[in-house]
């Protein structure tokens, strides 16, 4: 019998998605009849707008959409994405610079697979979204963390980035608004970081999936537009999931220089071919329509964001900077680690999250999932009443810590 490992080292090294795991556990408890409130999921609680669903229904009836289409995306969708990018970011691209992917997630994988050789380093600001490390690792790249905390609202400075740069640094991952922290860089900060990257010949991979979810005075700035000096070393990742409540439709895209897009399209042509045509036609209706649906969601998210942050900051031992974008709050719970709670003494935010799930029937994602233990991520993309009830339960439980 062969003694070779059954699972390859490359794939064994990939961890389960912690956010999906928390969500699955909460859903299983719910199915078993327990009144769990989940703050784990990273998706809007709204249905996809009706006109988008209607476009999909019509597409499903057309025989040409029952067939394979170009691996890189329907030409009309690529053009609409190029137009939308000019409309929303002021960034001029041709349809040939767009690759339509199976969700933003596939765009993340393909971007790193296309840019990285083994040993190439990528600067990643922590806390970071769970998928990035796995995508970088799979591509043979080396992630270099640039760790931030609540004292700066989770924003990295140029000095911090420069301290992490080496001769092997190929790219900077720039995510603003950020998942998991909701941090949003100002235009000035974005320009400073972009210019520093350009000066050192670094690629910038920028994930703009939360571009339309910013609150209060915060503004989204596309680093590609703000820093023209980056030239042809920018790759933009985006998708319809968060803006149009379309997480289940699986349409995202990658925008970049034509050599990168061509190479990534070759990869996709062997991996998955074209994205489902019905979903592409739904995405076409979404990106070529107006932004009224996201404006409505934004109003609801903003209200919930303010309620959540206020309630979290009232809990002794919890500190939550105000998130300016996306739909997550990222409070520090460091002061509560090691305290006694219901006869136990959680030694990490992971253990504290487990205790909260068992005792308060509330699911939060521990900071371990995002590279920074000592924090929780709570999504505020859930109904107002559930949000208040869930945070109240957490507050009640945590007030017993001593
Ligand atoms: C920062 C970020 N980028 C990309 C994605 C990918 O979204 P999807 O694959 O659903 O389009 C997500 C989803 O959670 C995200 O939070």
mmCIF file of C-alpha atoms and ligand atoms in Angstrom:
data_model
loop_
_atom_site.group_PDB
_atom_site.id
_atom_site.type_symbol
_atom_site.label_atom_id
_atom_site.label_comp_id
_atom_site.label_asym_id
_atom_site.label_seq_id
_atom_site.Cartn_x
_atom_site.Cartn_y
_atom_site.Cartn_z
ATOM 1 C CA UNK A 1 0.000 0.000 0.000
ATOM 2 C CA UNK A 2 1.173 3.464 -0.839
ATOM 3 C CA UNK A 3 2.346 5.540 2.088
ATOM 4 C CA UNK A 4 1.836 8.728 0.121
ATOM 5 C CA UNK A 5 -0.539 11.126 1.883
ATOM 6 C CA UNK A 6 -4.134 10.870 0.696
ATOM 7 C CA UNK A 7 -4.585 14.634 0.510
ATOM 8 C CA UNK A 8 -1.973 16.845 -1.119
ATOM 9 C CA UNK A 9 0.083 19.120 1.110
ATOM 10 C CA UNK A 10 -1.158 22.112 -0.867
ATOM 11 C CA UNK A 11 -4.822 21.407 -0.198
ATOM 12 C CA UNK A 12 -4.311 20.077 3.351
ATOM 13 C CA UNK A 13 -2.902 23.486 4.216
ATOM 14 C CA UNK A 14 -6.227 25.173 3.453
ATOM 15 C CA UNK A 15 -8.373 25.795 6.510
ATOM 16 C CA UNK A 16 -12.122 25.634 6.668
ATOM 17 C CA UNK A 17 -13.749 29.045 6.216
ATOM 18 C CA UNK A 18 -14.276 30.141 9.846
ATOM 19 C CA UNK A 19 -17.079 32.494 8.918
ATOM 20 C CA UNK A 20 -18.982 29.767 7.082
ATOM 21 C CA UNK A 21 -18.291 27.338 9.974
ATOM 22 C CA UNK A 22 -19.798 29.706 12.547
ATOM 23 C CA UNK A 23 -22.776 30.287 10.295
ATOM 24 C CA UNK A 24 -23.247 26.529 9.774
ATOM 25 C CA UNK A 25 -23.100 25.818 13.521
ATOM 26 C CA UNK A 26 -25.626 28.564 14.246
ATOM 27 C CA UNK A 27 -27.947 27.278 11.518
ATOM 28 C CA UNK A 28 -27.667 23.704 12.849
ATOM 29 C CA UNK A 29 -28.565 24.870 16.376
ATOM 30 C CA UNK A 30 -31.490 26.810 14.930
ATOM 31 C CA UNK A 31 -32.668 23.749 13.002
ATOM 32 C CA UNK A 32 -32.572 21.841 16.300
ATOM 33 C CA UNK A 33 -35.060 24.352 17.688
ATOM 34 C CA UNK A 34 -32.743 26.713 19.561
ATOM 35 C CA UNK A 35 -33.448 30.453 19.135
ATOM 36 C CA UNK A 36 -30.007 31.346 17.820
ATOM 37 C CA UNK A 37 -29.274 34.826 16.509
ATOM 38 C CA UNK A 38 -26.445 34.825 13.980
ATOM 39 C CA UNK A 39 -24.066 37.727 13.458
ATOM 40 C CA UNK A 40 -21.804 35.527 11.350
ATOM 41 C CA UNK A 41 -23.057 35.814 7.804
ATOM 42 C CA UNK A 42 -21.529 38.258 5.369
ATOM 43 C CA UNK A 43 -24.599 38.819 3.246
ATOM 44 C CA UNK A 44 -27.429 41.342 2.998
ATOM 45 C CA UNK A 45 -30.692 40.119 4.515
ATOM 46 C CA UNK A 46 -32.656 41.642 1.604
ATOM 47 C CA UNK A 47 -33.912 39.722 -1.438
ATOM 48 C CA UNK A 48 -32.449 40.520 -4.867
ATOM 49 C CA UNK A 49 -34.451 43.401 -6.455
ATOM 50 C CA UNK A 50 -37.342 42.214 -8.631
ATOM 51 C CA UNK A 51 -36.129 43.715 -11.946
ATOM 52 C CA UNK A 52 -32.891 41.739 -11.629
ATOM 53 C CA UNK A 53 -34.737 38.488 -10.946
ATOM 54 C CA UNK A 54 -37.000 39.223 -13.927
ATOM 55 C CA UNK A 55 -33.994 39.606 -16.251
ATOM 56 C CA UNK A 56 -32.804 36.171 -15.113
ATOM 57 C CA UNK A 57 -36.211 34.597 -15.737
ATOM 58 C CA UNK A 58 -36.226 35.958 -19.279
ATOM 59 C CA UNK A 59 -32.667 34.762 -19.897
ATOM 60 C CA UNK A 60 -33.563 31.264 -18.730
ATOM 61 C CA UNK A 61 -36.158 31.089 -21.524
ATOM 62 C CA UNK A 62 -33.658 31.939 -24.274
ATOM 63 C CA UNK A 63 -32.007 28.895 -25.848
ATOM 64 C CA UNK A 64 -28.763 30.784 -26.592
ATOM 65 C CA UNK A 65 -28.194 31.014 -22.854
ATOM 66 C CA UNK A 66 -28.533 27.245 -22.501
ATOM 67 C CA UNK A 67 -25.169 26.867 -24.222
ATOM 68 C CA UNK A 68 -21.519 27.575 -23.449
ATOM 69 C CA UNK A 69 -20.590 31.212 -23.880
ATOM 70 C CA UNK A 70 -17.100 32.834 -23.904
ATOM 71 C CA UNK A 71 -15.133 31.778 -20.798
ATOM 72 C CA UNK A 72 -14.304 35.379 -19.930
ATOM 73 C CA UNK A 73 -17.907 36.551 -19.790
ATOM 74 C CA UNK A 74 -20.775 37.674 -22.037
ATOM 75 C CA UNK A 75 -19.513 40.583 -24.176
ATOM 76 C CA UNK A 76 -22.502 42.759 -23.205
ATOM 77 C CA UNK A 77 -21.833 42.195 -19.504
ATOM 78 C CA UNK A 78 -18.119 42.974 -19.875
ATOM 79 C CA UNK A 79 -19.023 46.225 -21.603
ATOM 80 C CA UNK A 80 -21.584 47.084 -18.908
ATOM 81 C CA UNK A 81 -18.986 46.423 -16.179
ATOM 82 C CA UNK A 82 -16.492 48.682 -17.988
ATOM 83 C CA UNK A 83 -19.192 51.404 -18.213
ATOM 84 C CA UNK A 84 -20.170 50.954 -14.567
ATOM 85 C CA UNK A 85 -16.530 51.236 -13.488
ATOM 86 C CA UNK A 86 -16.237 54.539 -15.331
ATOM 87 C CA UNK A 87 -19.556 55.716 -13.808
ATOM 88 C CA UNK A 88 -18.795 54.739 -10.187
ATOM 89 C CA UNK A 89 -15.009 55.098 -9.977
ATOM 90 C CA UNK A 90 -14.104 57.379 -12.868
ATOM 91 C CA UNK A 91 -11.715 54.657 -14.044
ATOM 92 C CA UNK A 92 -11.570 54.158 -17.799
ATOM 93 C CA UNK A 93 -11.261 50.533 -18.938
ATOM 94 C CA UNK A 94 -12.094 48.601 -22.088
ATOM 95 C CA UNK A 95 -14.409 45.592 -22.065
ATOM 96 C CA UNK A 96 -11.340 43.497 -22.957
ATOM 97 C CA UNK A 97 -9.875 44.339 -19.549
ATOM 98 C CA UNK A 98 -12.771 42.661 -17.725
ATOM 99 C CA UNK A 99 -13.006 38.994 -16.717
ATOM 100 C CA UNK A 100 -16.380 37.855 -15.352
ATOM 101 C CA UNK A 101 -15.868 35.355 -12.515
ATOM 102 C CA UNK A 102 -17.881 33.018 -10.290
ATOM 103 C CA UNK A 103 -18.281 35.556 -7.532
ATOM 104 C CA UNK A 104 -15.693 37.934 -6.174
ATOM 105 C CA UNK A 105 -14.062 34.922 -4.543
ATOM 106 C CA UNK A 106 -12.953 33.420 -7.845
ATOM 107 C CA UNK A 107 -11.589 36.829 -8.835
ATOM 108 C CA UNK A 108 -9.472 36.798 -5.651
ATOM 109 C CA UNK A 109 -8.084 33.338 -6.438
ATOM 110 C CA UNK A 110 -7.407 34.109 -10.061
ATOM 111 C CA UNK A 111 -5.731 37.430 -9.343
ATOM 112 C CA UNK A 112 -3.180 35.879 -6.995
ATOM 113 C CA UNK A 113 -2.733 32.754 -9.135
ATOM 114 C CA UNK A 114 -1.986 34.989 -12.108
ATOM 115 C CA UNK A 115 0.384 37.412 -10.370
ATOM 116 C CA UNK A 116 2.369 35.316 -7.901
ATOM 117 C CA UNK A 117 5.307 32.998 -8.289
ATOM 118 C CA UNK A 118 6.413 30.863 -5.348
ATOM 119 C CA UNK A 119 8.031 33.050 -2.714
ATOM 120 C CA UNK A 120 6.527 36.322 -3.927
ATOM 121 C CA UNK A 121 5.355 38.352 -0.955
ATOM 122 C CA UNK A 122 2.016 40.112 -0.623
ATOM 123 C CA UNK A 123 1.420 42.791 2.004
ATOM 124 C CA UNK A 124 -1.917 42.171 3.685
ATOM 125 C CA UNK A 125 -3.391 44.485 6.294
ATOM 126 C CA UNK A 126 -4.668 42.531 9.311
ATOM 127 C CA UNK A 127 -7.459 42.074 10.340
ATOM 128 C CA UNK A 128 -8.110 40.600 6.884
ATOM 129 C CA UNK A 129 -10.892 38.631 5.233
ATOM 130 C CA UNK A 130 -10.395 34.858 5.655
ATOM 131 C CA UNK A 131 -10.153 33.997 1.963
ATOM 132 C CA UNK A 132 -7.086 36.099 1.146
ATOM 133 C CA UNK A 133 -4.484 34.000 3.011
ATOM 134 C CA UNK A 134 -5.729 30.801 1.428
ATOM 135 C CA UNK A 135 -5.747 32.284 -2.077
ATOM 136 C CA UNK A 136 -2.224 33.650 -1.631
ATOM 137 C CA UNK A 137 -0.963 30.351 -0.191
ATOM 138 C CA UNK A 138 -2.512 28.287 -2.997
ATOM 139 C CA UNK A 139 -0.707 30.473 -5.501
ATOM 140 C CA UNK A 140 2.592 29.762 -3.710
ATOM 141 C CA UNK A 141 2.785 33.327 -2.433
ATOM 142 C CA UNK A 142 3.849 34.443 1.019
ATOM 143 C CA UNK A 143 1.550 36.688 3.000
ATOM 144 C CA UNK A 144 3.218 39.379 5.082
ATOM 145 C CA UNK A 145 0.852 40.784 7.691
ATOM 146 C CA UNK A 146 0.697 44.471 8.457
ATOM 147 C CA UNK A 147 -1.146 44.423 11.753
ATOM 148 C CA UNK A 148 -3.483 47.242 12.757
ATOM 149 C CA UNK A 149 -5.717 47.698 15.784
ATOM 150 C CA UNK A 150 -8.596 49.744 17.148
ATOM 151 C CA UNK A 151 -6.319 52.653 18.101
ATOM 152 C CA UNK A 152 -6.098 53.716 14.421
ATOM 153 C CA UNK A 153 -9.543 52.454 13.470
ATOM 154 C CA UNK A 154 -7.733 49.520 11.774
ATOM 155 C CA UNK A 155 -6.017 51.738 9.192
ATOM 156 C CA UNK A 156 -2.442 51.006 8.119
ATOM 157 C CA UNK A 157 -0.004 53.833 7.534
ATOM 158 C CA UNK A 158 2.573 54.128 4.759
ATOM 159 C CA UNK A 159 5.295 53.787 7.435
ATOM 160 C CA UNK A 160 3.892 50.453 8.548
ATOM 161 C CA UNK A 161 3.680 49.215 4.981
ATOM 162 C CA UNK A 162 7.207 50.360 4.238
ATOM 163 C CA UNK A 163 8.501 48.532 7.317
ATOM 164 C CA UNK A 164 7.003 45.300 5.962
ATOM 165 C CA UNK A 165 8.316 45.701 2.396
ATOM 166 C CA UNK A 166 11.226 43.519 1.271
ATOM 167 C CA UNK A 167 12.929 42.747 -2.042
ATOM 168 C CA UNK A 168 10.446 39.926 -2.496
ATOM 169 C CA UNK A 169 7.339 42.101 -2.139
ATOM 170 C CA UNK A 170 5.353 41.912 -5.338
ATOM 171 C CA UNK A 171 1.948 43.234 -4.350
ATOM 172 C CA UNK A 172 -0.109 45.133 -1.834
ATOM 173 C CA UNK A 173 -3.661 44.035 -1.144
ATOM 174 C CA UNK A 174 -5.790 47.136 -0.593
ATOM 175 C CA UNK A 175 -9.338 46.674 0.751
ATOM 176 C CA UNK A 176 -11.408 49.757 1.580
ATOM 177 C CA UNK A 177 -14.147 49.476 2.867
ATOM 178 C CA UNK A 178 -12.726 46.515 4.727
ATOM 179 C CA UNK A 179 -14.168 43.202 5.718
ATOM 180 C CA UNK A 180 -13.959 42.493 8.708
ATOM 181 C CA UNK A 181 -13.399 45.945 10.249
ATOM 182 C CA UNK A 182 -15.521 48.325 8.164
ATOM 183 C CA UNK A 183 -12.524 50.691 8.001
ATOM 184 C CA UNK A 184 -12.526 53.133 5.072
ATOM 185 C CA UNK A 185 -9.427 55.020 3.934
ATOM 186 C CA UNK A 186 -9.845 58.701 3.147
ATOM 187 C CA UNK A 187 -8.850 59.959 -0.302
ATOM 188 C CA UNK A 188 -5.615 61.413 1.124
ATOM 189 C CA UNK A 189 -4.655 58.140 2.806
ATOM 190 C CA UNK A 190 -5.511 56.187 -0.342
ATOM 191 C CA UNK A 191 -3.378 58.496 -2.462
ATOM 192 C CA UNK A 192 -0.443 58.272 -0.071
ATOM 193 C CA UNK A 193 -0.546 54.471 -0.037
ATOM 194 C CA UNK A 194 -1.003 54.245 -3.806
ATOM 195 C CA UNK A 195 1.888 56.607 -4.501
ATOM 196 C CA UNK A 196 4.145 54.668 -2.164
ATOM 197 C CA UNK A 197 3.213 51.422 -3.991
ATOM 198 C CA UNK A 198 3.846 53.048 -7.379
ATOM 199 C CA UNK A 199 7.200 54.430 -6.238
ATOM 200 C CA UNK A 200 8.360 50.924 -5.326
ATOM 201 C CA UNK A 201 6.951 49.250 -8.440
ATOM 202 C CA UNK A 202 4.461 47.180 -6.447
ATOM 203 C CA UNK A 203 1.269 45.763 -7.869
ATOM 204 C CA UNK A 204 -1.916 46.788 -6.096
ATOM 205 C CA UNK A 205 -4.711 44.250 -5.904
ATOM 206 C CA UNK A 206 -7.753 46.152 -4.684
ATOM 207 C CA UNK A 207 -11.007 44.583 -3.541
ATOM 208 C CA UNK A 208 -13.813 47.084 -4.129
ATOM 209 C CA UNK A 209 -16.771 44.817 -3.381
ATOM 210 C CA UNK A 210 -18.109 47.145 -0.635
ATOM 211 C CA UNK A 211 -17.685 50.352 -2.709
ATOM 212 C CA UNK A 212 -21.344 51.403 -2.334
ATOM 213 C CA UNK A 213 -21.636 50.669 1.393
ATOM 214 C CA UNK A 214 -20.130 53.707 3.129
ATOM 215 C CA UNK A 215 -21.786 55.788 5.845
ATOM 216 C CA UNK A 216 -21.797 59.185 7.429
ATOM 217 C CA UNK A 217 -19.152 61.410 5.908
ATOM 218 C CA UNK A 218 -17.028 58.521 4.604
ATOM 219 C CA UNK A 219 -16.380 58.277 0.874
ATOM 220 C CA UNK A 220 -15.205 55.405 -1.220
ATOM 221 C CA UNK A 221 -12.025 56.135 -3.201
ATOM 222 C CA UNK A 222 -10.833 53.796 -5.909
ATOM 223 C CA UNK A 223 -7.050 53.605 -5.591
ATOM 224 C CA UNK A 224 -6.840 52.914 -9.329
ATOM 225 C CA UNK A 225 -8.376 56.291 -10.144
ATOM 226 C CA UNK A 226 -6.796 58.227 -7.289
ATOM 227 C CA UNK A 227 -3.269 57.139 -8.221
ATOM 228 C CA UNK A 228 -2.813 57.126 -12.006
ATOM 229 C CA UNK A 229 0.928 56.525 -11.413
ATOM 230 C CA UNK A 230 0.077 52.894 -10.650
ATOM 231 C CA UNK A 231 -0.380 52.557 -14.416
ATOM 232 C CA UNK A 232 -0.837 48.976 -15.524
ATOM 233 C CA UNK A 233 -0.057 47.435 -12.136
ATOM 234 C CA UNK A 234 -3.551 47.541 -10.680
ATOM 235 C CA UNK A 235 -6.035 44.702 -10.469
ATOM 236 C CA UNK A 236 -9.565 45.533 -9.294
ATOM 237 C CA UNK A 237 -11.791 42.849 -7.764
ATOM 238 C CA UNK A 238 -15.513 43.429 -7.468
ATOM 239 C CA UNK A 239 -18.920 41.789 -7.847
ATOM 240 C CA UNK A 240 -22.681 42.116 -7.517
ATOM 241 C CA UNK A 241 -23.047 40.162 -4.243
ATOM 242 C CA UNK A 242 -23.075 42.954 -1.686
ATOM 243 C CA UNK A 243 -24.367 45.903 -3.736
ATOM 244 C CA UNK A 244 -27.445 44.167 -5.123
ATOM 245 C CA UNK A 245 -28.085 41.485 -2.470
ATOM 246 C CA UNK A 246 -26.947 38.813 -4.952
ATOM 247 C CA UNK A 247 -24.654 36.557 -2.906
ATOM 248 C CA UNK A 248 -26.233 33.374 -4.264
ATOM 249 C CA UNK A 249 -25.999 34.326 -7.939
ATOM 250 C CA UNK A 250 -22.207 34.064 -8.007
ATOM 251 C CA UNK A 251 -21.089 36.860 -10.284
ATOM 252 C CA UNK A 252 -17.954 38.875 -9.718
ATOM 253 C CA UNK A 253 -15.207 40.304 -11.887
ATOM 254 C CA UNK A 254 -11.578 41.137 -12.208
ATOM 255 C CA UNK A 255 -10.338 44.219 -14.051
ATOM 256 C CA UNK A 256 -6.715 44.598 -14.982
ATOM 257 C CA UNK A 257 -4.173 45.159 -17.727
ATOM 258 C CA UNK A 258 -4.863 43.032 -20.800
ATOM 259 C CA UNK A 259 -1.964 40.576 -20.273
ATOM 260 C CA UNK A 260 -3.185 39.771 -16.750
ATOM 261 C CA UNK A 261 -6.804 39.469 -17.851
ATOM 262 C CA UNK A 262 -5.857 37.224 -20.762
ATOM 263 C CA UNK A 263 -3.785 34.930 -18.526
ATOM 264 C CA UNK A 264 -6.501 34.796 -15.851
ATOM 265 C CA UNK A 265 -9.093 34.027 -18.548
ATOM 266 C CA UNK A 266 -6.959 31.099 -19.721
ATOM 267 C CA UNK A 267 -6.941 29.785 -16.149
ATOM 268 C CA UNK A 268 -10.698 30.192 -15.827
ATOM 269 C CA UNK A 269 -11.314 28.540 -19.217
ATOM 270 C CA UNK A 270 -9.878 25.309 -17.783
ATOM 271 C CA UNK A 271 -11.241 25.650 -14.255
ATOM 272 C CA UNK A 272 -14.873 26.663 -14.644
ATOM 273 C CA UNK A 273 -15.487 28.107 -18.163
ATOM 274 C CA UNK A 274 -18.191 30.781 -18.349
ATOM 275 C CA UNK A 275 -20.206 31.874 -15.326
ATOM 276 C CA UNK A 276 -23.829 30.618 -15.544
ATOM 277 C CA UNK A 277 -25.471 32.692 -18.288
ATOM 278 C CA UNK A 278 -28.678 33.277 -16.340
ATOM 279 C CA UNK A 279 -26.633 34.781 -13.513
ATOM 280 C CA UNK A 280 -24.636 36.880 -15.969
ATOM 281 C CA UNK A 281 -27.854 38.309 -17.421
ATOM 282 C CA UNK A 282 -29.077 39.094 -13.907
ATOM 283 C CA UNK A 283 -25.764 40.859 -13.256
ATOM 284 C CA UNK A 284 -26.172 42.788 -16.520
ATOM 285 C CA UNK A 285 -29.529 44.141 -15.300
ATOM 286 C CA UNK A 286 -27.914 44.978 -11.961
ATOM 287 C CA UNK A 287 -24.847 46.877 -13.152
ATOM 288 C CA UNK A 288 -26.620 48.702 -15.965
ATOM 289 C CA UNK A 289 -29.502 49.796 -13.708
ATOM 290 C CA UNK A 290 -29.422 52.563 -11.135
ATOM 291 C CA UNK A 291 -28.233 52.387 -7.538
ATOM 292 C CA UNK A 292 -31.592 52.931 -5.805
ATOM 293 C CA UNK A 293 -31.751 49.415 -4.334
ATOM 294 C CA UNK A 294 -28.369 49.770 -2.650
ATOM 295 C CA UNK A 295 -29.360 53.232 -1.412
ATOM 296 C CA UNK A 296 -32.304 51.671 0.439
ATOM 297 C CA UNK A 297 -30.145 48.917 1.927
ATOM 298 C CA UNK A 298 -27.542 51.476 2.930
ATOM 299 C CA UNK A 299 -30.115 53.434 4.936
ATOM 300 C CA UNK A 300 -31.095 50.284 6.849
ATOM 301 C CA UNK A 301 -27.475 49.201 7.384
ATOM 302 C CA UNK A 302 -26.528 52.667 8.607
ATOM 303 C CA UNK A 303 -29.316 52.640 11.195
ATOM 304 C CA UNK A 304 -28.305 49.171 12.405
ATOM 305 C CA UNK A 305 -24.631 50.108 12.434
ATOM 306 C CA UNK A 306 -25.281 52.994 14.795
ATOM 307 C CA UNK A 307 -27.450 50.883 17.089
ATOM 308 C CA UNK A 308 -24.913 48.073 17.185
ATOM 309 C CA UNK A 309 -21.885 50.260 17.855
ATOM 310 C CA UNK A 310 -23.687 52.146 20.616
ATOM 311 C CA UNK A 311 -24.855 48.947 22.306
ATOM 312 C CA UNK A 312 -21.470 47.254 22.025
ATOM 313 C CA UNK A 313 -19.641 50.226 23.513
ATOM 314 C CA UNK A 314 -21.993 50.161 26.507
ATOM 315 C CA UNK A 315 -20.723 46.668 27.450
ATOM 316 C CA UNK A 316 -17.897 46.869 30.032
ATOM 317 C CA UNK A 317 -14.709 45.400 28.540
ATOM 318 C CA UNK A 318 -15.828 45.872 24.933
ATOM 319 C CA UNK A 319 -14.515 48.636 22.686
ATOM 320 C CA UNK A 320 -15.775 49.139 19.151
ATOM 321 C CA UNK A 321 -14.442 51.839 16.831
ATOM 322 C CA UNK A 322 -17.105 53.156 14.487
ATOM 323 C CA UNK A 323 -17.070 51.197 11.222
ATOM 324 C CA UNK A 324 -17.390 53.541 8.233
ATOM 325 C CA UNK A 325 -18.280 51.006 5.561
ATOM 326 C CA UNK A 326 -19.309 47.427 4.619
ATOM 327 C CA UNK A 327 -21.672 45.845 7.192
ATOM 328 C CA UNK A 328 -19.461 44.645 10.028
ATOM 329 C CA UNK A 329 -18.480 45.866 13.473
ATOM 330 C CA UNK A 330 -15.142 44.679 14.851
ATOM 331 C CA UNK A 331 -15.023 45.247 18.612
ATOM 332 C CA UNK A 332 -12.062 44.447 20.834
ATOM 333 C CA UNK A 333 -12.931 42.007 23.629
ATOM 334 C CA UNK A 334 -9.362 41.705 24.907
ATOM 335 C CA UNK A 335 -10.261 42.918 28.374
ATOM 336 C CA UNK A 336 -12.685 40.031 28.824
ATOM 337 C CA UNK A 337 -10.250 37.253 27.969
ATOM 338 C CA UNK A 338 -9.233 35.308 31.079
ATOM 339 C CA UNK A 339 -12.126 36.574 33.199
ATOM 340 C CA UNK A 340 -14.527 34.142 34.820
ATOM 341 C CA UNK A 341 -17.881 33.712 33.143
ATOM 342 C CA UNK A 342 -20.499 31.106 34.084
ATOM 343 C CA UNK A 343 -17.890 28.933 35.786
ATOM 344 C CA UNK A 344 -15.473 29.053 32.859
ATOM 345 C CA UNK A 345 -12.471 31.170 32.005
ATOM 346 C CA UNK A 346 -12.178 31.636 28.226
ATOM 347 C CA UNK A 347 -8.533 32.029 27.231
ATOM 348 C CA UNK A 348 -9.106 33.364 23.731
ATOM 349 C CA UNK A 349 -11.715 35.186 21.680
ATOM 350 C CA UNK A 350 -12.401 31.808 20.037
ATOM 351 C CA UNK A 351 -13.304 30.260 23.392
ATOM 352 C CA UNK A 352 -15.326 33.322 24.381
ATOM 353 C CA UNK A 353 -17.282 33.128 21.102
ATOM 354 C CA UNK A 354 -18.051 29.446 21.802
ATOM 355 C CA UNK A 355 -19.279 30.276 25.278
ATOM 356 C CA UNK A 356 -21.506 33.045 23.902
ATOM 357 C CA UNK A 357 -22.985 30.648 21.363
ATOM 358 C CA UNK A 358 -23.735 28.054 24.032
ATOM 359 C CA UNK A 359 -24.904 30.349 26.830
ATOM 360 C CA UNK A 360 -26.527 33.265 24.975
ATOM 361 C CA UNK A 361 -27.363 31.456 21.729
ATOM 362 C CA UNK A 362 -25.686 34.186 19.712
ATOM 363 C CA UNK A 363 -23.146 33.517 16.951
ATOM 364 C CA UNK A 364 -20.222 35.896 16.435
ATOM 365 C CA UNK A 365 -17.020 35.208 14.491
ATOM 366 C CA UNK A 366 -13.864 35.325 16.643
ATOM 367 C CA UNK A 367 -10.940 37.509 15.544
ATOM 368 C CA UNK A 368 -8.733 34.425 15.125
ATOM 369 C CA UNK A 369 -10.455 33.992 11.756
ATOM 370 C CA UNK A 370 -9.128 37.365 10.593
ATOM 371 C CA UNK A 371 -5.579 37.134 11.883
ATOM 372 C CA UNK A 372 -6.158 39.134 15.089
ATOM 373 C CA UNK A 373 -7.225 37.219 18.219
ATOM 374 C CA UNK A 374 -8.950 39.307 20.886
ATOM 375 C CA UNK A 375 -11.779 40.622 18.706
ATOM 376 C CA UNK A 376 -15.180 39.619 17.363
ATOM 377 C CA UNK A 377 -16.716 40.323 13.996
ATOM 378 C CA UNK A 378 -20.450 40.975 14.037
ATOM 379 C CA UNK A 379 -22.356 41.504 10.820
ATOM 380 C CA UNK A 380 -25.168 44.054 11.063
ATOM 381 C CA UNK A 381 -26.844 42.766 7.911
ATOM 382 C CA UNK A 382 -29.760 41.307 9.859
ATOM 383 C CA UNK A 383 -33.185 42.561 10.981
ATOM 384 C CA UNK A 384 -33.293 45.440 13.509
ATOM 385 C CA UNK A 385 -35.189 43.448 16.160
ATOM 386 C CA UNK A 386 -32.865 40.451 15.952
ATOM 387 C CA UNK A 387 -29.892 42.784 16.125
ATOM 388 C CA UNK A 388 -31.098 44.449 19.331
ATOM 389 C CA UNK A 389 -32.100 41.136 20.884
ATOM 390 C CA UNK A 390 -28.780 39.488 19.967
ATOM 391 C CA UNK A 391 -26.542 42.275 21.259
ATOM 392 C CA UNK A 392 -28.688 42.546 24.423
ATOM 393 C CA UNK A 393 -28.156 38.853 25.107
ATOM 394 C CA UNK A 394 -24.405 39.233 24.638
ATOM 395 C CA UNK A 395 -24.380 42.310 26.894
ATOM 396 C CA UNK A 396 -26.303 40.486 29.617
ATOM 397 C CA UNK A 397 -23.966 37.514 29.523
ATOM 398 C CA UNK A 398 -20.754 39.517 29.380
ATOM 399 C CA UNK A 399 -21.823 41.733 32.267
ATOM 400 C CA UNK A 400 -21.422 38.662 34.465
ATOM 401 C CA UNK A 401 -17.670 38.420 33.688
ATOM 402 C CA UNK A 402 -15.435 39.051 36.666
HETATM 403 C C1 LIG B 1 -13.972 41.590 1.019
HETATM 404 C C2 LIG B 1 -14.719 40.595 0.198
HETATM 405 N N1 LIG B 1 -14.326 40.358 -1.051
HETATM 406 C C3 LIG B 1 -14.943 39.466 -1.826
HETATM 407 C C4 LIG B 1 -16.024 38.740 -1.360
HETATM 408 C C5 LIG B 1 -16.605 37.735 -2.300
HETATM 409 O O1 LIG B 1 -17.917 37.788 -2.513
HETATM 410 P P1 LIG B 1 -18.617 36.826 -3.564
HETATM 411 O O2 LIG B 1 -17.702 35.705 -3.870
HETATM 412 O O3 LIG B 1 -19.862 36.376 -2.889
HETATM 413 O O4 LIG B 1 -18.883 37.677 -4.771
HETATM 414 C C6 LIG B 1 -16.475 38.933 -0.054
HETATM 415 C C7 LIG B 1 -17.571 38.140 0.506
HETATM 416 O O5 LIG B 1 -17.741 37.971 1.691
HETATM 417 C C8 LIG B 1 -15.809 39.893 0.747
HETATM 418 O O6 LIG B 1 -16.203 40.150 1.997
#
